[in-house]
Short mmCIF file of N, CA and C in Angstrom, two decimals:
data_model
loop_
_atom_site.label_atom_id
_atom_site.label_comp_id
_atom_site.label_asym_id
_atom_site.label_seq_id
_atom_site.Cartn_x
_atom_site.Cartn_y
_atom_site.Cartn_z
N GLY A 1 58.19 38.97 -67.65
CA GLY A 1 58.36 39.55 -68.95
C GLY A 1 57.04 39.99 -69.53
N ASP A 2 57.12 40.64 -70.68
CA ASP A 2 55.91 41.09 -71.35
C ASP A 2 55.40 40.02 -72.31
N ALA A 3 54.39 40.36 -73.12
CA ALA A 3 53.77 39.39 -74.02
C ALA A 3 54.75 38.83 -75.04
N GLU A 4 55.79 39.60 -75.37
CA GLU A 4 56.80 39.12 -76.34
C GLU A 4 57.98 38.43 -75.65
N GLY A 5 57.92 38.28 -74.34
CA GLY A 5 58.98 37.59 -73.62
C GLY A 5 60.15 38.47 -73.21
N ARG A 6 60.05 39.78 -73.39
CA ARG A 6 61.12 40.69 -72.99
C ARG A 6 61.07 40.93 -71.49
N GLU A 7 62.23 41.14 -70.89
CA GLU A 7 62.29 41.45 -69.47
C GLU A 7 61.79 42.86 -69.23
N VAL A 8 61.09 43.04 -68.12
CA VAL A 8 60.62 44.37 -67.73
C VAL A 8 60.95 44.59 -66.26
N ASP A 9 61.22 45.85 -65.91
CA ASP A 9 61.45 46.18 -64.51
C ASP A 9 60.12 46.20 -63.77
N ALA A 10 60.11 45.73 -62.54
CA ALA A 10 58.89 45.72 -61.74
C ALA A 10 59.25 45.88 -60.27
N ILE A 11 58.32 46.40 -59.52
CA ILE A 11 58.48 46.55 -58.08
C ILE A 11 57.38 45.74 -57.42
N THR A 12 57.73 44.93 -56.44
CA THR A 12 56.74 44.17 -55.69
C THR A 12 56.92 44.47 -54.22
N LEU A 13 55.94 44.09 -53.45
CA LEU A 13 55.99 44.30 -52.01
C LEU A 13 56.11 42.94 -51.33
N ALA A 14 56.82 42.89 -50.23
CA ALA A 14 56.94 41.66 -49.45
C ALA A 14 56.72 42.00 -47.98
N ALA A 15 56.00 41.14 -47.29
CA ALA A 15 55.74 41.34 -45.87
C ALA A 15 56.91 40.83 -45.04
N GLU A 16 57.11 41.46 -43.90
CA GLU A 16 58.09 40.96 -42.95
C GLU A 16 57.63 39.59 -42.47
N PRO A 17 58.56 38.72 -42.10
CA PRO A 17 58.16 37.36 -41.68
C PRO A 17 57.09 37.34 -40.58
N TRP A 18 57.15 38.25 -39.62
CA TRP A 18 56.17 38.25 -38.53
C TRP A 18 54.77 38.65 -39.00
N ALA A 19 54.67 39.31 -40.16
CA ALA A 19 53.39 39.80 -40.65
C ALA A 19 52.77 38.92 -41.74
N ARG A 20 53.44 37.84 -42.11
CA ARG A 20 52.93 36.99 -43.19
C ARG A 20 51.77 36.13 -42.71
N LEU A 21 50.85 35.91 -43.62
CA LEU A 21 49.67 35.09 -43.33
C LEU A 21 49.93 33.64 -43.73
N ALA A 22 49.16 32.74 -43.15
CA ALA A 22 49.28 31.32 -43.51
C ALA A 22 48.79 31.09 -44.94
N ARG A 23 47.86 31.92 -45.40
CA ARG A 23 47.37 31.84 -46.78
C ARG A 23 47.17 33.26 -47.30
N ASP A 24 47.20 33.40 -48.60
CA ASP A 24 47.04 34.71 -49.21
C ASP A 24 45.62 35.23 -49.01
N GLY A 25 45.50 36.53 -48.84
CA GLY A 25 44.20 37.17 -48.78
C GLY A 25 43.63 37.36 -50.18
N VAL A 26 42.37 37.63 -50.25
CA VAL A 26 41.71 37.86 -51.53
C VAL A 26 41.95 39.32 -51.92
N PRO A 27 42.45 39.57 -53.14
CA PRO A 27 42.70 40.96 -53.56
C PRO A 27 41.38 41.72 -53.76
N SER A 28 41.47 43.03 -53.65
CA SER A 28 40.27 43.84 -53.85
C SER A 28 39.81 43.78 -55.31
N ALA A 29 38.54 44.05 -55.50
CA ALA A 29 37.98 44.07 -56.86
C ALA A 29 38.69 45.12 -57.70
N ARG A 30 38.99 46.26 -57.11
CA ARG A 30 39.68 47.33 -57.84
C ARG A 30 41.06 46.87 -58.30
N TYR A 31 41.82 46.28 -57.38
CA TYR A 31 43.19 45.85 -57.68
C TYR A 31 43.19 44.78 -58.79
N ILE A 32 42.39 43.75 -58.61
CA ILE A 32 42.40 42.66 -59.59
C ILE A 32 41.87 43.15 -60.94
N GLY A 33 40.94 44.12 -60.90
CA GLY A 33 40.44 44.70 -62.14
C GLY A 33 41.52 45.44 -62.92
N ILE A 34 42.39 46.15 -62.20
CA ILE A 34 43.50 46.87 -62.84
C ILE A 34 44.46 45.88 -63.49
N ILE A 35 44.78 44.81 -62.78
CA ILE A 35 45.70 43.79 -63.31
C ILE A 35 45.07 43.10 -64.52
N GLU A 36 43.78 42.78 -64.41
CA GLU A 36 43.08 42.13 -65.52
C GLU A 36 43.08 43.03 -66.76
N GLN A 37 42.77 44.31 -66.58
CA GLN A 37 42.75 45.23 -67.71
C GLN A 37 44.13 45.32 -68.37
N GLY A 38 45.18 45.40 -67.55
CA GLY A 38 46.53 45.46 -68.10
C GLY A 38 46.88 44.20 -68.88
N ALA A 39 46.47 43.05 -68.37
CA ALA A 39 46.74 41.79 -69.06
C ALA A 39 46.04 41.78 -70.43
N ARG A 40 44.81 42.26 -70.47
CA ARG A 40 44.09 42.30 -71.75
C ARG A 40 44.77 43.26 -72.73
N GLU A 41 45.21 44.42 -72.22
CA GLU A 41 45.88 45.39 -73.09
C GLU A 41 47.18 44.84 -73.66
N LEU A 42 47.83 43.94 -72.91
CA LEU A 42 49.08 43.33 -73.38
C LEU A 42 48.84 42.06 -74.20
N GLY A 43 47.58 41.73 -74.43
CA GLY A 43 47.27 40.56 -75.23
C GLY A 43 47.34 39.25 -74.47
N MET A 44 47.35 39.31 -73.17
CA MET A 44 47.43 38.11 -72.34
C MET A 44 46.01 37.67 -71.96
N VAL A 45 45.24 37.30 -72.98
CA VAL A 45 43.81 37.04 -72.83
C VAL A 45 43.54 35.87 -71.88
N GLU A 46 44.30 34.79 -72.01
CA GLU A 46 44.08 33.62 -71.17
C GLU A 46 44.28 33.96 -69.69
N TYR A 47 45.36 34.72 -69.39
CA TYR A 47 45.63 35.13 -68.02
C TYR A 47 44.53 36.09 -67.54
N ALA A 48 44.12 37.01 -68.39
CA ALA A 48 43.06 37.95 -68.03
C ALA A 48 41.76 37.21 -67.72
N ASP A 49 41.46 36.17 -68.47
CA ASP A 49 40.26 35.36 -68.21
C ASP A 49 40.35 34.67 -66.85
N GLU A 50 41.55 34.18 -66.50
CA GLU A 50 41.74 33.57 -65.18
C GLU A 50 41.50 34.60 -64.08
N LEU A 51 42.02 35.81 -64.29
CA LEU A 51 41.82 36.87 -63.31
C LEU A 51 40.34 37.24 -63.18
N ALA A 52 39.64 37.26 -64.31
CA ALA A 52 38.22 37.60 -64.30
C ALA A 52 37.41 36.61 -63.46
N ALA A 53 37.86 35.37 -63.41
CA ALA A 53 37.16 34.33 -62.65
C ALA A 53 37.62 34.25 -61.19
N ALA A 54 38.66 34.97 -60.84
CA ALA A 54 39.22 34.90 -59.48
C ALA A 54 38.30 35.61 -58.48
N PRO A 55 38.27 35.12 -57.23
CA PRO A 55 37.46 35.79 -56.20
C PRO A 55 38.02 37.19 -55.91
N ARG A 56 37.13 38.09 -55.53
CA ARG A 56 37.52 39.47 -55.26
C ARG A 56 36.94 39.90 -53.92
N ALA A 57 37.74 40.58 -53.13
CA ALA A 57 37.24 41.12 -51.86
C ALA A 57 36.35 42.31 -52.15
N ASN A 58 35.31 42.44 -51.39
CA ASN A 58 34.40 43.57 -51.56
C ASN A 58 33.99 44.06 -50.17
N PRO A 59 34.87 44.85 -49.51
CA PRO A 59 34.55 45.32 -48.16
C PRO A 59 33.36 46.27 -48.17
N SER A 60 32.71 46.37 -47.03
CA SER A 60 31.54 47.24 -46.92
C SER A 60 31.93 48.71 -47.11
N ARG A 61 30.93 49.51 -47.40
CA ARG A 61 31.16 50.95 -47.57
C ARG A 61 31.72 51.55 -46.30
N TRP A 62 31.24 51.10 -45.16
CA TRP A 62 31.70 51.60 -43.88
C TRP A 62 33.19 51.32 -43.69
N LEU A 63 33.60 50.08 -43.98
CA LEU A 63 35.01 49.73 -43.80
C LEU A 63 35.90 50.50 -44.78
N ARG A 64 35.42 50.72 -46.00
CA ARG A 64 36.20 51.52 -46.96
C ARG A 64 36.37 52.94 -46.44
N SER A 65 35.33 53.50 -45.80
CA SER A 65 35.42 54.86 -45.24
C SER A 65 36.44 54.92 -44.11
N VAL A 66 36.39 53.92 -43.25
CA VAL A 66 37.34 53.87 -42.13
C VAL A 66 38.77 53.71 -42.66
N ALA A 67 38.93 52.87 -43.68
CA ALA A 67 40.26 52.68 -44.27
C ALA A 67 40.76 53.98 -44.90
N GLY A 68 39.86 54.75 -45.50
CA GLY A 68 40.26 56.05 -46.06
C GLY A 68 40.74 56.99 -44.98
N ALA A 69 40.03 57.02 -43.84
CA ALA A 69 40.46 57.86 -42.71
C ALA A 69 41.81 57.39 -42.19
N HIS A 70 41.99 56.08 -42.16
CA HIS A 70 43.27 55.52 -41.72
C HIS A 70 44.39 55.96 -42.66
N GLY A 71 44.08 56.03 -43.96
CA GLY A 71 45.08 56.48 -44.94
C GLY A 71 45.54 57.90 -44.65
N VAL A 72 44.60 58.76 -44.28
CA VAL A 72 44.96 60.15 -43.94
C VAL A 72 45.88 60.17 -42.73
N VAL A 73 45.53 59.41 -41.71
CA VAL A 73 46.37 59.34 -40.50
C VAL A 73 47.75 58.78 -40.85
N SER A 74 47.78 57.76 -41.71
CA SER A 74 49.05 57.16 -42.11
C SER A 74 49.95 58.17 -42.80
N ILE A 75 49.39 58.97 -43.69
CA ILE A 75 50.18 59.97 -44.40
C ILE A 75 50.72 61.01 -43.43
N LEU A 76 49.90 61.44 -42.50
CA LEU A 76 50.37 62.42 -41.51
C LEU A 76 51.52 61.85 -40.66
N LEU A 77 51.37 60.59 -40.24
CA LEU A 77 52.44 59.96 -39.46
C LEU A 77 53.70 59.77 -40.30
N TYR A 78 53.52 59.39 -41.56
CA TYR A 78 54.66 59.20 -42.46
C TYR A 78 55.44 60.50 -42.61
N ARG A 79 54.74 61.60 -42.79
CA ARG A 79 55.41 62.89 -42.96
C ARG A 79 56.17 63.32 -41.71
N ARG A 80 55.80 62.77 -40.58
CA ARG A 80 56.49 63.10 -39.33
C ARG A 80 57.48 62.01 -38.91
N GLY A 81 57.69 61.03 -39.82
CA GLY A 81 58.64 59.96 -39.55
C GLY A 81 58.17 58.94 -38.53
N LEU A 82 56.87 58.85 -38.31
CA LEU A 82 56.32 57.94 -37.30
C LEU A 82 55.52 56.79 -37.89
N ASN A 83 55.68 56.54 -39.19
CA ASN A 83 54.85 55.52 -39.85
C ASN A 83 55.08 54.10 -39.34
N ALA A 84 56.24 53.81 -38.79
CA ALA A 84 56.52 52.45 -38.32
C ALA A 84 55.59 52.03 -37.18
N CYS A 85 55.04 52.99 -36.47
CA CYS A 85 54.17 52.63 -35.34
C CYS A 85 52.86 51.98 -35.80
N LEU A 86 52.49 52.12 -37.06
CA LEU A 86 51.26 51.52 -37.57
C LEU A 86 51.43 50.11 -38.12
N ALA A 87 52.66 49.67 -38.33
CA ALA A 87 52.88 48.36 -38.96
C ALA A 87 52.21 47.21 -38.21
N PRO A 88 52.37 47.07 -36.90
CA PRO A 88 51.70 45.96 -36.21
C PRO A 88 50.17 46.07 -36.28
N LEU A 89 49.65 47.30 -36.24
CA LEU A 89 48.21 47.50 -36.33
C LEU A 89 47.69 47.06 -37.69
N ARG A 90 48.39 47.44 -38.75
CA ARG A 90 47.97 47.04 -40.10
C ARG A 90 47.98 45.52 -40.25
N SER A 91 49.01 44.90 -39.72
CA SER A 91 49.12 43.44 -39.82
C SER A 91 47.96 42.76 -39.09
N ALA A 92 47.64 43.23 -37.91
CA ALA A 92 46.54 42.65 -37.13
C ALA A 92 45.21 42.81 -37.87
N CYS A 93 44.98 43.98 -38.45
CA CYS A 93 43.73 44.22 -39.19
C CYS A 93 43.63 43.31 -40.40
N TYR A 94 44.73 43.15 -41.11
CA TYR A 94 44.73 42.30 -42.30
C TYR A 94 44.41 40.86 -41.91
N LYS A 95 45.03 40.38 -40.84
CA LYS A 95 44.77 39.01 -40.41
C LYS A 95 43.32 38.84 -39.98
N LEU A 96 42.75 39.86 -39.35
CA LEU A 96 41.35 39.79 -38.95
C LEU A 96 40.44 39.68 -40.18
N CYS A 97 40.67 40.52 -41.16
CA CYS A 97 39.78 40.57 -42.33
C CYS A 97 39.86 39.34 -43.21
N TYR A 98 41.02 38.73 -43.29
CA TYR A 98 41.19 37.61 -44.21
C TYR A 98 41.34 36.28 -43.49
N GLY A 99 40.85 36.20 -42.27
CA GLY A 99 41.02 34.99 -41.49
C GLY A 99 39.95 33.94 -41.66
N GLY A 100 38.87 34.22 -42.38
CA GLY A 100 37.82 33.22 -42.53
C GLY A 100 36.76 33.65 -43.51
N ASP A 101 35.87 32.71 -43.83
CA ASP A 101 34.85 32.98 -44.83
C ASP A 101 33.46 33.13 -44.25
N ALA A 102 33.26 32.78 -42.99
CA ALA A 102 31.94 32.86 -42.39
C ALA A 102 31.45 34.31 -42.33
N ARG A 103 30.17 34.52 -42.67
CA ARG A 103 29.63 35.88 -42.69
C ARG A 103 29.73 36.55 -41.32
N TRP A 104 29.41 35.84 -40.23
CA TRP A 104 29.46 36.44 -38.90
C TRP A 104 30.88 36.87 -38.56
N ARG A 105 31.87 36.05 -38.99
CA ARG A 105 33.25 36.40 -38.70
C ARG A 105 33.66 37.64 -39.50
N ARG A 106 33.20 37.71 -40.74
CA ARG A 106 33.52 38.88 -41.57
C ARG A 106 32.96 40.15 -40.93
N LEU A 107 31.72 40.10 -40.45
CA LEU A 107 31.12 41.27 -39.81
C LEU A 107 31.88 41.65 -38.54
N MET A 108 32.25 40.65 -37.74
CA MET A 108 33.03 40.93 -36.53
C MET A 108 34.39 41.51 -36.89
N CYS A 109 35.00 40.98 -37.94
CA CYS A 109 36.31 41.47 -38.38
C CYS A 109 36.21 42.91 -38.86
N GLU A 110 35.15 43.24 -39.58
CA GLU A 110 35.00 44.61 -40.05
C GLU A 110 34.81 45.55 -38.87
N ALA A 111 34.03 45.13 -37.89
CA ALA A 111 33.82 45.99 -36.72
C ALA A 111 35.13 46.18 -35.94
N ALA A 112 35.86 45.09 -35.73
CA ALA A 112 37.13 45.17 -35.00
C ALA A 112 38.16 46.00 -35.77
N THR A 113 38.21 45.80 -37.07
CA THR A 113 39.16 46.56 -37.89
C THR A 113 38.80 48.04 -37.87
N GLY A 114 37.51 48.33 -37.98
CA GLY A 114 37.08 49.73 -37.92
C GLY A 114 37.45 50.38 -36.60
N ALA A 115 37.27 49.64 -35.51
CA ALA A 115 37.64 50.19 -34.19
C ALA A 115 39.15 50.42 -34.09
N LEU A 116 39.93 49.52 -34.64
CA LEU A 116 41.38 49.67 -34.58
C LEU A 116 41.90 50.80 -35.46
N LEU A 117 41.24 51.02 -36.59
CA LEU A 117 41.71 52.02 -37.54
C LEU A 117 41.14 53.42 -37.32
N ALA A 118 40.06 53.51 -36.57
CA ALA A 118 39.43 54.82 -36.39
C ALA A 118 40.43 55.82 -35.81
N PRO A 119 40.55 56.99 -36.47
CA PRO A 119 41.53 57.99 -35.98
C PRO A 119 41.11 58.61 -34.67
#
């Protein structure tokens, strides 16, 4: 509901059981920032403060570029009705990126994800 307790329509996404992670990944800084801003605009200051303190993913510039190229490929496949072929690849990349906190693992994950997503 909203700040006054009224029901609102919303759309959420859910992963297929085979693609679910053992723990949630860290949302991107952009995503959590949008949610935080919306919470503040709705007067949900306490929730917005919690969001402000939450960890945020900050992928490297290189990985963001590769992900952008992947987005272009995804759109082209979607327009041709072939988007389902990317689902296992996306799931594998997500698990790689959010599988640990060690810096060396993060760098390896970014390299592996970049190789998998490169068009």
